[in-house]
PQR file of N, CA, C, O and H, with PARSE charges and radii, in Angstrom:
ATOM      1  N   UNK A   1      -5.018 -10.354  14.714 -0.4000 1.5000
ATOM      2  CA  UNK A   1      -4.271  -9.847  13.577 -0.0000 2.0000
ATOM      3  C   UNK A   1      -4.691 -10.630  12.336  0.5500 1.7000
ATOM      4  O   UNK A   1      -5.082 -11.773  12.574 -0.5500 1.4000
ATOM      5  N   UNK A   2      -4.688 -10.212  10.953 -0.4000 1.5000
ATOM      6  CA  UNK A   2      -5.302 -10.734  10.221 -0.0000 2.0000
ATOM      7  C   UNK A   2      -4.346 -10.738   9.256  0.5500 1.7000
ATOM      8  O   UNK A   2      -3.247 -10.503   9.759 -0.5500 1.4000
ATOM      9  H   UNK A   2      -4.370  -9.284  10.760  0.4000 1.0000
ATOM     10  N   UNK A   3      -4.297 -10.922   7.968 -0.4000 1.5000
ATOM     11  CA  UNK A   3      -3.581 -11.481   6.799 -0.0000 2.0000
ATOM     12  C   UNK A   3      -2.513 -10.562   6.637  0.5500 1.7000
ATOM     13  O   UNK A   3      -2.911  -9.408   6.795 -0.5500 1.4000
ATOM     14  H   UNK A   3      -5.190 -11.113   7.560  0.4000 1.0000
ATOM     15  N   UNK A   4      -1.074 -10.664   6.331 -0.4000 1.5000
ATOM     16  CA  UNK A   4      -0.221  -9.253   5.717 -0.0000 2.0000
ATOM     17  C   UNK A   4       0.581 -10.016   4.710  0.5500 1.7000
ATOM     18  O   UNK A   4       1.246 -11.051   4.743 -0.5500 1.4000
ATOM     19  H   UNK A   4      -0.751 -11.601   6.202  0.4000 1.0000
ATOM     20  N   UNK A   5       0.190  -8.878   3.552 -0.4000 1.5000
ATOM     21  CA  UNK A   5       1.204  -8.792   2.419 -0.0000 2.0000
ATOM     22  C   UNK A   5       2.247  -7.872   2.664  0.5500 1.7000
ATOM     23  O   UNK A   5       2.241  -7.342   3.775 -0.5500 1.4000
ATOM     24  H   UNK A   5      -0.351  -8.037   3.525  0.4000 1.0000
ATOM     25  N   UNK A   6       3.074  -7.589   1.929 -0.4000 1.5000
ATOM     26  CA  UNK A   6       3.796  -6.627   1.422 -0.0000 2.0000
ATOM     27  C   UNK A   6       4.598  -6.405   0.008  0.5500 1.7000
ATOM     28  O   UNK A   6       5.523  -7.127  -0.365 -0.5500 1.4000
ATOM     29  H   UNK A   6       3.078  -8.020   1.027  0.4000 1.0000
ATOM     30  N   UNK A   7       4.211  -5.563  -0.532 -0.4000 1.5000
ATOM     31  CA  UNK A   7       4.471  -5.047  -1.739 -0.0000 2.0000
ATOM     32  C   UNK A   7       5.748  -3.718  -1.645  0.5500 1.7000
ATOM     33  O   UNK A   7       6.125  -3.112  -0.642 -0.5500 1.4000
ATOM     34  H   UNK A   7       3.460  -4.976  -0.229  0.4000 1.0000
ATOM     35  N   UNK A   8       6.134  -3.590  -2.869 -0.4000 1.5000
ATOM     36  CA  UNK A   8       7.157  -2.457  -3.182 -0.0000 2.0000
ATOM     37  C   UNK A   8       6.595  -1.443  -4.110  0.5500 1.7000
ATOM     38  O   UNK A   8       6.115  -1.830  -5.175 -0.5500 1.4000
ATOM     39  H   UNK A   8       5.828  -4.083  -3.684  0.4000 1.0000
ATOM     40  N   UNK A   9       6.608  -0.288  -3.833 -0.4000 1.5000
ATOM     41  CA  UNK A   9       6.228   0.996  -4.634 -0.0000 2.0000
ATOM     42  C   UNK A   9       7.617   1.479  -5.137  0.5500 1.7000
ATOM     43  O   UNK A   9       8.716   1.393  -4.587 -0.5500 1.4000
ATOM     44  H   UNK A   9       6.998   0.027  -2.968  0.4000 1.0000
ATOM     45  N   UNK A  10       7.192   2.114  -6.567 -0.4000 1.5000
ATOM     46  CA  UNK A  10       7.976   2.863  -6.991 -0.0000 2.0000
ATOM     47  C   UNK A  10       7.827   4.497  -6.730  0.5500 1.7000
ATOM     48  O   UNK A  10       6.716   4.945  -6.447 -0.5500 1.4000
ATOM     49  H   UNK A  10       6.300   2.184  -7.013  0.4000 1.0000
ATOM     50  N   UNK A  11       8.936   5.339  -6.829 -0.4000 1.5000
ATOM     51  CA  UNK A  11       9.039   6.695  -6.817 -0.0000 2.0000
ATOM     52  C   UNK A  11       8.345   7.335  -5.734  0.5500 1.7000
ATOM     53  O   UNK A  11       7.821   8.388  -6.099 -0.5500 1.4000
ATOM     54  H   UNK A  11       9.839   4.975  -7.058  0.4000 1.0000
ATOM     55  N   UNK A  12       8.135   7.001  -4.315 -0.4000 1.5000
ATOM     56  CA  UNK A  12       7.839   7.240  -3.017 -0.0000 2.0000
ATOM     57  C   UNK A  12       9.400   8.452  -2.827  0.5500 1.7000
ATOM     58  O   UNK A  12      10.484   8.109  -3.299 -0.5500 1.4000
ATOM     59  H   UNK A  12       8.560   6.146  -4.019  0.4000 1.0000
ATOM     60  N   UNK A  13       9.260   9.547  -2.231 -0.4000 1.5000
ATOM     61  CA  UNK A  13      10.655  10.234  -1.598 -0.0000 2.0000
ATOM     62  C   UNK A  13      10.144  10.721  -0.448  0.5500 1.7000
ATOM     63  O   UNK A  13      10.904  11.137   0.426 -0.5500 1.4000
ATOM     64  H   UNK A  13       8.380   9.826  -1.848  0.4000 1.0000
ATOM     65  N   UNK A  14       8.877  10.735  -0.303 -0.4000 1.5000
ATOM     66  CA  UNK A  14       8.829  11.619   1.569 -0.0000 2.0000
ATOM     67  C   UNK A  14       7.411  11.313   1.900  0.5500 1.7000
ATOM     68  O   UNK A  14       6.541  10.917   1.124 -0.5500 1.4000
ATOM     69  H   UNK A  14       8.259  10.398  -1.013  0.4000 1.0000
ATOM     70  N   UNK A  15       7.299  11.596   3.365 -0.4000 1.5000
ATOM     71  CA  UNK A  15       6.307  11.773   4.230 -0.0000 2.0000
ATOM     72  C   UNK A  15       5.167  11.756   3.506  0.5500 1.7000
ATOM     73  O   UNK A  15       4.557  10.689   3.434 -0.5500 1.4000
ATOM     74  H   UNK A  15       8.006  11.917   3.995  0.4000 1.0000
ATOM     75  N   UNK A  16       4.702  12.829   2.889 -0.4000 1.5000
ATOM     76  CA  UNK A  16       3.730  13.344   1.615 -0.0000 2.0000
ATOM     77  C   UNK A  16       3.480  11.800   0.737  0.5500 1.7000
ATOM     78  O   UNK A  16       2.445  11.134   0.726 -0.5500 1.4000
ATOM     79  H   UNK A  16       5.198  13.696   2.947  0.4000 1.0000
ATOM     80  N   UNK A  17       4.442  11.579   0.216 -0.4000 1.5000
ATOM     81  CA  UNK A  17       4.010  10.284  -0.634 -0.0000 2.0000
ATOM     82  C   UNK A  17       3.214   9.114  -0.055  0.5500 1.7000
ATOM     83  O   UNK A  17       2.262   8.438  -0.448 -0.5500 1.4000
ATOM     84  H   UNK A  17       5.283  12.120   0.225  0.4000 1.0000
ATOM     85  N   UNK A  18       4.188   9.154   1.321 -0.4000 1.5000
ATOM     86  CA  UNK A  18       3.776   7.735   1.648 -0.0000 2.0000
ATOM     87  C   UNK A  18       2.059   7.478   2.366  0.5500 1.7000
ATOM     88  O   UNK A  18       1.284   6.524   2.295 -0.5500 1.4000
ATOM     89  H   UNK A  18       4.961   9.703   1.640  0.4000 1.0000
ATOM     90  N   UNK A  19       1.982   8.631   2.944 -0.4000 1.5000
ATOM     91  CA  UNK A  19       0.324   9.024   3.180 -0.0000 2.0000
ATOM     92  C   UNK A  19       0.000   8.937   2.155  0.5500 1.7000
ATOM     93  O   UNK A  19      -0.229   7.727   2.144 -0.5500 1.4000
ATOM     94  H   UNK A  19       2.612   9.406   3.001  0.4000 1.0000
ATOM     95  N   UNK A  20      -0.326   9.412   0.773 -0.4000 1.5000
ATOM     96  CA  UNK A  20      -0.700   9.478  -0.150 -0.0000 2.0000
ATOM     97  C   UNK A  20      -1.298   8.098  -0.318  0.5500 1.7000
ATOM     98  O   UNK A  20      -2.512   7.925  -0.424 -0.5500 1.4000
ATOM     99  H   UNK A  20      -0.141  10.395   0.782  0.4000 1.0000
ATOM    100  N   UNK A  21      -0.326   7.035  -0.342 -0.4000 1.5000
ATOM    101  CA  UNK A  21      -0.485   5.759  -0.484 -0.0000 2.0000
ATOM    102  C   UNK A  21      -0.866   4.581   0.267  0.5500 1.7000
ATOM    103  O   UNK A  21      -1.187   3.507  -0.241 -0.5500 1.4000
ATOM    104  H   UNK A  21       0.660   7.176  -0.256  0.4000 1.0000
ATOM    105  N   UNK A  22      -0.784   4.983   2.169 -0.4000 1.5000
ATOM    106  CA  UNK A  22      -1.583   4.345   2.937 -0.0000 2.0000
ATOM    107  C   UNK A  22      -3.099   4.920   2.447  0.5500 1.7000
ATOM    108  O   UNK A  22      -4.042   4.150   2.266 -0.5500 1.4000
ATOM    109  H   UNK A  22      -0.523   5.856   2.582  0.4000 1.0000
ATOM    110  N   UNK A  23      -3.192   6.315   2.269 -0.4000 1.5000
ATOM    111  CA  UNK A  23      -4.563   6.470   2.373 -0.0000 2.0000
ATOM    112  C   UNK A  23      -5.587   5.722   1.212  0.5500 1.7000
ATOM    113  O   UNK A  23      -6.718   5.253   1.341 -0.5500 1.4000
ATOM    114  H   UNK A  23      -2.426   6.940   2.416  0.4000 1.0000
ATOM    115  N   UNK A  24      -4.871   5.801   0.270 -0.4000 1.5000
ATOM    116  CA  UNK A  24      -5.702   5.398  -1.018 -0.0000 2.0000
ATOM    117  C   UNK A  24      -5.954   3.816  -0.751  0.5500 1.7000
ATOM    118  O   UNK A  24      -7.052   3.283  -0.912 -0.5500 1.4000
ATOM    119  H   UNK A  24      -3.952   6.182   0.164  0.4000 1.0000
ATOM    120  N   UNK A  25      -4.585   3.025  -0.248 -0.4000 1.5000
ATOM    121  CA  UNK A  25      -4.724   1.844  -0.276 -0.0000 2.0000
ATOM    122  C   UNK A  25      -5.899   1.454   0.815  0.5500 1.7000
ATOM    123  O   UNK A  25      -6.710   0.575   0.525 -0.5500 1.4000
ATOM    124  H   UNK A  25      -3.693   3.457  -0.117  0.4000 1.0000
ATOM    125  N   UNK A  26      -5.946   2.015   1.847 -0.4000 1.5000
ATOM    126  CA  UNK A  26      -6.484   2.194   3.334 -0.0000 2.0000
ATOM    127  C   UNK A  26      -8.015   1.716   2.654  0.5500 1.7000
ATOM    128  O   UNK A  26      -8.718   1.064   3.425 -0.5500 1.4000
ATOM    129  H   UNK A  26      -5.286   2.729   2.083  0.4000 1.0000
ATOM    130  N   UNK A  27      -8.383   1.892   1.759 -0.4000 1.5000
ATOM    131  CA  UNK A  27     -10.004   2.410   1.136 -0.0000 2.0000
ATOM    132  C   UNK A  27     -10.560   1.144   0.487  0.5500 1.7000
ATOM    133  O   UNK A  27     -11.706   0.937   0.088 -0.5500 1.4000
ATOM    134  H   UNK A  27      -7.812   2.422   1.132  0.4000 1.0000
ATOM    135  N   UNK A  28      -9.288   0.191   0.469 -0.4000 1.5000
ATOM    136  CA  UNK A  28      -9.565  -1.120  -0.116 -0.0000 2.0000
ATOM    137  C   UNK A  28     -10.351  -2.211   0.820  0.5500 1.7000
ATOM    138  O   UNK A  28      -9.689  -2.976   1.522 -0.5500 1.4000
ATOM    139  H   UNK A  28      -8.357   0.360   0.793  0.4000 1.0000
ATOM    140  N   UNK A  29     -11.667  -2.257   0.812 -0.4000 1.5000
ATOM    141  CA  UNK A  29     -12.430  -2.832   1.756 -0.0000 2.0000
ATOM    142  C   UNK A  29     -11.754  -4.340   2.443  0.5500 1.7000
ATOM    143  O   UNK A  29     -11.543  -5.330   1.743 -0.5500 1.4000
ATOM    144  H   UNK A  29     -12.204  -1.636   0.242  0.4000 1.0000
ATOM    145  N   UNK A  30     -11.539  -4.295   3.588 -0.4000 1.5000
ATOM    146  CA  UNK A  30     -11.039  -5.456   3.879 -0.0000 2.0000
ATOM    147  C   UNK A  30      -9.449  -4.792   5.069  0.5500 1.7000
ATOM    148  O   UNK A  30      -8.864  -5.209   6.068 -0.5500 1.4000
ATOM    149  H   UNK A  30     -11.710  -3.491   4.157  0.4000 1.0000
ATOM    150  N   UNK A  31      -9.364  -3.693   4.230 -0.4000 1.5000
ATOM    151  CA  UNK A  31      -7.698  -3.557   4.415 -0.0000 2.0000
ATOM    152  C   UNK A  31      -7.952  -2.847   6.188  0.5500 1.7000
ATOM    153  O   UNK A  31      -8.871  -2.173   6.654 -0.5500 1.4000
ATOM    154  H   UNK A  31      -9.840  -3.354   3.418  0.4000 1.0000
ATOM    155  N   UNK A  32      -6.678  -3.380   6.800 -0.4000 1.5000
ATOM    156  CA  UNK A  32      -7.130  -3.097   8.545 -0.0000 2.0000
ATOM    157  C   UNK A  32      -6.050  -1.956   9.112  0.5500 1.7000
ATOM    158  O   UNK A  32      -6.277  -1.079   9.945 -0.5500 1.4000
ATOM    159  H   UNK A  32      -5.931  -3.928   6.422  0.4000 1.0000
ATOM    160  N   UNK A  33      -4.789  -2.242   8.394 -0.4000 1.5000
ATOM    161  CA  UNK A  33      -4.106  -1.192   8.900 -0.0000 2.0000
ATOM    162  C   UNK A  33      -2.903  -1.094   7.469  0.5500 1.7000
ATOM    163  O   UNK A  33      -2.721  -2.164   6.888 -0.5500 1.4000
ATOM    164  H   UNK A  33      -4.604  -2.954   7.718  0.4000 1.0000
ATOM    165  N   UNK A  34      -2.155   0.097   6.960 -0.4000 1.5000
ATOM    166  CA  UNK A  34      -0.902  -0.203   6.456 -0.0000 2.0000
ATOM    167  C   UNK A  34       0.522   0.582   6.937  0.5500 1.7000
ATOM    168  O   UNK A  34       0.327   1.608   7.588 -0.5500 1.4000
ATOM    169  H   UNK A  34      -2.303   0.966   7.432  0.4000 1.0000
ATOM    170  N   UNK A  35       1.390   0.351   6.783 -0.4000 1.5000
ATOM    171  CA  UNK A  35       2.798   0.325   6.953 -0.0000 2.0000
ATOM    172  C   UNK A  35       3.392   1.126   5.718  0.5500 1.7000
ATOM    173  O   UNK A  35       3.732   0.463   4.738 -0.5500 1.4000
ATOM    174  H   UNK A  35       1.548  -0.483   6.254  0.4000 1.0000
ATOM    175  N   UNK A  36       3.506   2.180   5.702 -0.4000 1.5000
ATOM    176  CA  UNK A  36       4.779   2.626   4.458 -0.0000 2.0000
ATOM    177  C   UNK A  36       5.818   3.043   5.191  0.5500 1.7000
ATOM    178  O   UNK A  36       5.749   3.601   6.286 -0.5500 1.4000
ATOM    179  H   UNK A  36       3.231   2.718   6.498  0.4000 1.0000
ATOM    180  N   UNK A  37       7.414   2.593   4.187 -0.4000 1.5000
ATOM    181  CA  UNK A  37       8.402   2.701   4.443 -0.0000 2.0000
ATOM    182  C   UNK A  37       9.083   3.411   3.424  0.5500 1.7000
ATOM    183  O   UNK A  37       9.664   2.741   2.570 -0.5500 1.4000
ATOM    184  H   UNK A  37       7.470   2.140   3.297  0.4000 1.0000
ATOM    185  N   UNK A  38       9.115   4.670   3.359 -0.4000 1.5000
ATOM    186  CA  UNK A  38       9.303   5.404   2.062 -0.0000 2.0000
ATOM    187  C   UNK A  38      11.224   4.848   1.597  0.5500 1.7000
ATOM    188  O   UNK A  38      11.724   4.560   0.509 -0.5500 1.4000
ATOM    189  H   UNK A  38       8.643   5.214   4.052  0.4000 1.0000
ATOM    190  N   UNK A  39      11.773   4.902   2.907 -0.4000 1.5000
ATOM    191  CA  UNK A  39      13.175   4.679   2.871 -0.0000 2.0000
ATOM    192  C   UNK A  39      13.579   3.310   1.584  0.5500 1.7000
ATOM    193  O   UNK A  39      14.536   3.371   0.813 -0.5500 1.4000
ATOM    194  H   UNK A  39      11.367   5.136   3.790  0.4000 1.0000
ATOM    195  N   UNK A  40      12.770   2.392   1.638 -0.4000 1.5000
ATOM    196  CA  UNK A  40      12.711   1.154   1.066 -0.0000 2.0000
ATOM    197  C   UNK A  40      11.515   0.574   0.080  0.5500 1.7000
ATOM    198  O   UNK A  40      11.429  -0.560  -0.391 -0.5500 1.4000
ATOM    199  H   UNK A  40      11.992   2.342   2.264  0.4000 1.0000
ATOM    200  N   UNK A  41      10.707   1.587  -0.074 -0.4000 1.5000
ATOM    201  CA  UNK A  41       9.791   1.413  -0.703 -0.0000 2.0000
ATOM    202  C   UNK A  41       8.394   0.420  -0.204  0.5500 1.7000
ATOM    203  O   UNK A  41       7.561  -0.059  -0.973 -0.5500 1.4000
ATOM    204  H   UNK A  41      10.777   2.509   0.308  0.4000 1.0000
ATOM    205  N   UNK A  42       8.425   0.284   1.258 -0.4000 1.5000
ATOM    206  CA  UNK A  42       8.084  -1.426   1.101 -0.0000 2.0000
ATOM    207  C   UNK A  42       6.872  -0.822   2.080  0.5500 1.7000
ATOM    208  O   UNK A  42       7.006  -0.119   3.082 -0.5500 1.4000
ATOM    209  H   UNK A  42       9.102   0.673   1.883  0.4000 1.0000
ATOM    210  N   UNK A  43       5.386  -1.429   1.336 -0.4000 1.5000
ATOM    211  CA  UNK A  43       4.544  -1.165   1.704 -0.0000 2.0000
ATOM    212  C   UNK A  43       3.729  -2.819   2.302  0.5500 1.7000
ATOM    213  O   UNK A  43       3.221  -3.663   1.565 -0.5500 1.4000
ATOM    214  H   UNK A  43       5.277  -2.000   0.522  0.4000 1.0000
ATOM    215  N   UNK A  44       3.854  -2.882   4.075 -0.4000 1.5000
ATOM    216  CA  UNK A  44       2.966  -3.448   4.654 -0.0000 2.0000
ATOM    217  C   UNK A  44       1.402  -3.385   4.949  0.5500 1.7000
ATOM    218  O   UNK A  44       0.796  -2.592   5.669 -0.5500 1.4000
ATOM    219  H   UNK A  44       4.267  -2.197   4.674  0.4000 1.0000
ATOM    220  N   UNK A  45       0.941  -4.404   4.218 -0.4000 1.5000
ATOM    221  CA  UNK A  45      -0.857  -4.357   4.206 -0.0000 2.0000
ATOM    222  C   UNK A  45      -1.580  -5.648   5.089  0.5500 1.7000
ATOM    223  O   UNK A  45      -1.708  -6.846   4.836 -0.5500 1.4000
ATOM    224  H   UNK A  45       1.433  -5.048   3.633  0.4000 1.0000
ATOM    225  N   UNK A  46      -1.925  -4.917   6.082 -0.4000 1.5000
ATOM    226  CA  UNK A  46      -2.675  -5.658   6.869 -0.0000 2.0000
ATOM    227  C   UNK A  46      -4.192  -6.127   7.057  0.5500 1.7000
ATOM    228  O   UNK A  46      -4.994  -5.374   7.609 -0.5500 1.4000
ATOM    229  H   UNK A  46      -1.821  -3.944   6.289  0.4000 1.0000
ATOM    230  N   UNK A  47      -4.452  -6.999   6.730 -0.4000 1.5000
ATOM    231  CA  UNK A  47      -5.842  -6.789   6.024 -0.0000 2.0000
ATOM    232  C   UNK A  47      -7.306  -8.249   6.652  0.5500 1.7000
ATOM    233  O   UNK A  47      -6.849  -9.390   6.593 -0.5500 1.4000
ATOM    234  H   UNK A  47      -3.801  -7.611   6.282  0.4000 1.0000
ATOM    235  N   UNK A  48      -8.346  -8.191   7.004 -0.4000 1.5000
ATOM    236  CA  UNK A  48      -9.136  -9.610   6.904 -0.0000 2.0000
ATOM    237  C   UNK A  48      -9.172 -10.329   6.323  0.5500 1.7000
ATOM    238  O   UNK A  48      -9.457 -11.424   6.806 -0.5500 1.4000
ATOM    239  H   UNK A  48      -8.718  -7.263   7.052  0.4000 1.0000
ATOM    240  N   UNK A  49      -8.920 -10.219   4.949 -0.4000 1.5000
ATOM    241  CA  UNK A  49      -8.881 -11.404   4.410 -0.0000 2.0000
ATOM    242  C   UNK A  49      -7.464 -10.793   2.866  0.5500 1.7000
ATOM    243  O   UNK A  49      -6.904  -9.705   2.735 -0.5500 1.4000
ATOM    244  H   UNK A  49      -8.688  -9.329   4.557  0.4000 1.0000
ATOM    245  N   UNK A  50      -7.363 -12.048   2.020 -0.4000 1.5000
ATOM    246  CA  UNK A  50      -6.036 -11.338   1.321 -0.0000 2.0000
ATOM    247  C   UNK A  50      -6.543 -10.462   0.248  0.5500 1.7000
ATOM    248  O   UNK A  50      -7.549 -10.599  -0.449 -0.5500 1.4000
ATOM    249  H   UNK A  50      -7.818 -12.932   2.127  0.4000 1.0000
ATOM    250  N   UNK A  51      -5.414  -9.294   0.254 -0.4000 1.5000
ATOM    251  CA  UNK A  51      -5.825  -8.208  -0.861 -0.0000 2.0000
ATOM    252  C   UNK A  51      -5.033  -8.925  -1.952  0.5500 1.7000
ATOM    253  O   UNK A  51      -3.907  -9.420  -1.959 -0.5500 1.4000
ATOM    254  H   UNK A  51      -4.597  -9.184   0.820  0.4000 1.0000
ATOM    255  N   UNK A  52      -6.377  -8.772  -3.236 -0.4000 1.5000
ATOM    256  CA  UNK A  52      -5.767  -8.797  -4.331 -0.0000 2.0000
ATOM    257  C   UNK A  52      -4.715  -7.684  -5.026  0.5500 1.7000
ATOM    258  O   UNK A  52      -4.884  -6.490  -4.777 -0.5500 1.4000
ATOM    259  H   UNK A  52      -7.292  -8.369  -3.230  0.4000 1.0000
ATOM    260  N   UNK A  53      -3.652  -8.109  -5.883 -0.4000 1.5000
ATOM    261  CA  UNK A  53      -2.653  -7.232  -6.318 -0.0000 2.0000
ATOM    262  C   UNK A  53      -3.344  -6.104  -7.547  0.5500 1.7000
ATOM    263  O   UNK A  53      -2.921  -4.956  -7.685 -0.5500 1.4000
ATOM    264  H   UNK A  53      -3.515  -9.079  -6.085  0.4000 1.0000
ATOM    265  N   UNK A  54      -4.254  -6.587  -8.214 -0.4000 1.5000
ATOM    266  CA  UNK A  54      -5.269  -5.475  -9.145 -0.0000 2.0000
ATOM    267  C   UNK A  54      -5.412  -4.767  -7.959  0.5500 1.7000
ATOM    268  O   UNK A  54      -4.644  -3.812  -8.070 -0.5500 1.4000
ATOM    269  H   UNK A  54      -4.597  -7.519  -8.103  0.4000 1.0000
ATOM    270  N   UNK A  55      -6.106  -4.700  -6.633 -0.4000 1.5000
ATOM    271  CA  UNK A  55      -6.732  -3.933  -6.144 -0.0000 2.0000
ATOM    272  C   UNK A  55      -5.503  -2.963  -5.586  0.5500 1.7000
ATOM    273  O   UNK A  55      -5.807  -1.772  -5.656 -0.5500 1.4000
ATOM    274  H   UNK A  55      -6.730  -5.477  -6.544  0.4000 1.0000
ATOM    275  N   UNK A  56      -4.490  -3.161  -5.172 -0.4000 1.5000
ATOM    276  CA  UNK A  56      -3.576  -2.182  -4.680 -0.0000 2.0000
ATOM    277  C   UNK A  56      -2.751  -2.012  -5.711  0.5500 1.7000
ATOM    278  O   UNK A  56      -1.863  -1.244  -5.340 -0.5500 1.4000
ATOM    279  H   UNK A  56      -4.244  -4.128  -5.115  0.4000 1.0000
ATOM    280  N   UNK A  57      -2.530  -2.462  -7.234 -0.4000 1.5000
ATOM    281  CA  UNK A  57      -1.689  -1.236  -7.940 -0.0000 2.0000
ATOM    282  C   UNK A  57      -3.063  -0.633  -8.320  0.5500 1.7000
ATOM    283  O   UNK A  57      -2.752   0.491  -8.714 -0.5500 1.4000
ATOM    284  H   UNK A  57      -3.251  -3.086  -7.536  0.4000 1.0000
ATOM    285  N   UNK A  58      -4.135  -0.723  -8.402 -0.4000 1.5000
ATOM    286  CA  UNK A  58      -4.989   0.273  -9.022 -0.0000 2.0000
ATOM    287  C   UNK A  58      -5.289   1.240  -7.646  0.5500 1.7000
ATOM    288  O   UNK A  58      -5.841   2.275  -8.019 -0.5500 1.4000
ATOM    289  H   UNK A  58      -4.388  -1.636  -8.082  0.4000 1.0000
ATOM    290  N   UNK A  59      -5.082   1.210  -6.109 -0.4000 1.5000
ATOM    291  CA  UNK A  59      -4.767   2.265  -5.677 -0.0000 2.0000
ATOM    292  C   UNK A  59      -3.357   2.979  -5.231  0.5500 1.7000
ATOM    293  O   UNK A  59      -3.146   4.079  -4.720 -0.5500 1.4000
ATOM    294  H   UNK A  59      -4.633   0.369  -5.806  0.4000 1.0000
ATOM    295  N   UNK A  60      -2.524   1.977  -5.606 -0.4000 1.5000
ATOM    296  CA  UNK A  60      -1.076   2.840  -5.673 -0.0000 2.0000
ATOM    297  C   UNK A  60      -1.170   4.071  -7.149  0.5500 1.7000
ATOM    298  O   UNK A  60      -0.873   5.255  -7.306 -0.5500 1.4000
ATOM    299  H   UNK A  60      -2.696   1.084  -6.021  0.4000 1.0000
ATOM    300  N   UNK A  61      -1.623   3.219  -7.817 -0.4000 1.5000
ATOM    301  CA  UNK A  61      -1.497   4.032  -9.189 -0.0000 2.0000
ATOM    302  C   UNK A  61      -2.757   5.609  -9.138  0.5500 1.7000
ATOM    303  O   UNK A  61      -2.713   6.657  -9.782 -0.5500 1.4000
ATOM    304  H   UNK A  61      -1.865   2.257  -7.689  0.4000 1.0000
ATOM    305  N   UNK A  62      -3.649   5.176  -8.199 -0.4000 1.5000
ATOM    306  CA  UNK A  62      -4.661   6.400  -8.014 -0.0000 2.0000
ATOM    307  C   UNK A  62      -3.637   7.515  -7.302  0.5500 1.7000
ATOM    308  O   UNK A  62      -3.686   8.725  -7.523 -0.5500 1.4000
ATOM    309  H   UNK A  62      -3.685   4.324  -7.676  0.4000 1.0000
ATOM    310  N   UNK A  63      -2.630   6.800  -6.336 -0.4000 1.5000
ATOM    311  CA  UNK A  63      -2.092   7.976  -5.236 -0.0000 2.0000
ATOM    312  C   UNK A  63      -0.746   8.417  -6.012  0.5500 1.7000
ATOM    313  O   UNK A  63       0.272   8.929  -5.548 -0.5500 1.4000
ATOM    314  H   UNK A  63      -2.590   5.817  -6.157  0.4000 1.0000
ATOM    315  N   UNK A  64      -1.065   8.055  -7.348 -0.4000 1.5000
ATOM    316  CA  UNK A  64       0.268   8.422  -8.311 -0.0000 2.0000
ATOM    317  C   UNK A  64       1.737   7.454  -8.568  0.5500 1.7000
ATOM    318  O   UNK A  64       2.681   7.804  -9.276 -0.5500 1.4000
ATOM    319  H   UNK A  64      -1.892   7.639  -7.724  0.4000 1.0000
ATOM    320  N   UNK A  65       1.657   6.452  -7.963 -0.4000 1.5000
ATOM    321  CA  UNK A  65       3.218   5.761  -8.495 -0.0000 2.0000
ATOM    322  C   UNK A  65       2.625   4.232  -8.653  0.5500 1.7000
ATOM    323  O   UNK A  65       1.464   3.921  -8.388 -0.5500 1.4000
ATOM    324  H   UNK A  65       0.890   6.168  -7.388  0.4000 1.0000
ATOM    325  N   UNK A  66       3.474   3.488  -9.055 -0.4000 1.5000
ATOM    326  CA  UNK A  66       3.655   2.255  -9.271 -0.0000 2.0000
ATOM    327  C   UNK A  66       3.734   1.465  -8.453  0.5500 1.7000
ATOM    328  O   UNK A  66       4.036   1.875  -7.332 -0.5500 1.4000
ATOM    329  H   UNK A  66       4.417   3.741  -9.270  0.4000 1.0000
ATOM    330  N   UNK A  67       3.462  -0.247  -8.678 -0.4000 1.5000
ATOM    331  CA  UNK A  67       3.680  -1.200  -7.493 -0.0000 2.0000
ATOM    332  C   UNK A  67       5.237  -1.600  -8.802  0.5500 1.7000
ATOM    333  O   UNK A  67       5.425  -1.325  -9.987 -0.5500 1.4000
ATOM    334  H   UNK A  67       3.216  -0.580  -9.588  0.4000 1.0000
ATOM    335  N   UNK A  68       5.808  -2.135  -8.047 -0.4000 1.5000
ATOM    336  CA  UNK A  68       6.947  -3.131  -8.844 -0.0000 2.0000
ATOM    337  C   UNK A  68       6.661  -4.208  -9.178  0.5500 1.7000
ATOM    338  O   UNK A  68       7.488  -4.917  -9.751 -0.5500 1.4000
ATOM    339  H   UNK A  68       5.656  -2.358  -7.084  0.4000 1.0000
TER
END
């Protein structure tokens, strides 16, 4: 198992979103598996080594919402 952050997204409401936002984040080289929890906003990133926070609001913000 390798490094995990977790971050909070804004304006996530369903199923649809939260794919939206594993997938984009998913693309961030390094990243191994993620976790969305639309209920709570709270996005688990599992990754080889640590993801920088530029790199996942600039793909939260590609899959349309915000990091907090």
């Amino acid at each position: 198992m390798g490094e995990q952050s977790t971050w909070q997204v804004t304006g996530m409401t369903c199923a649809h979103c939260a794919a939206s936002v594993a997938e984009e984040i998913s693309e961030i080289p390094g990243v191994e598996d993620v976790d969305v929890t639309v209920e709570t906003g709270s996005v688990v990133v599992t990754s080889s080594a640590p993801v920088e926070r530029a790199a996942v609001d600039a793909a939260v913000a590609e899959a349309g919402y915000s990091l907090v």
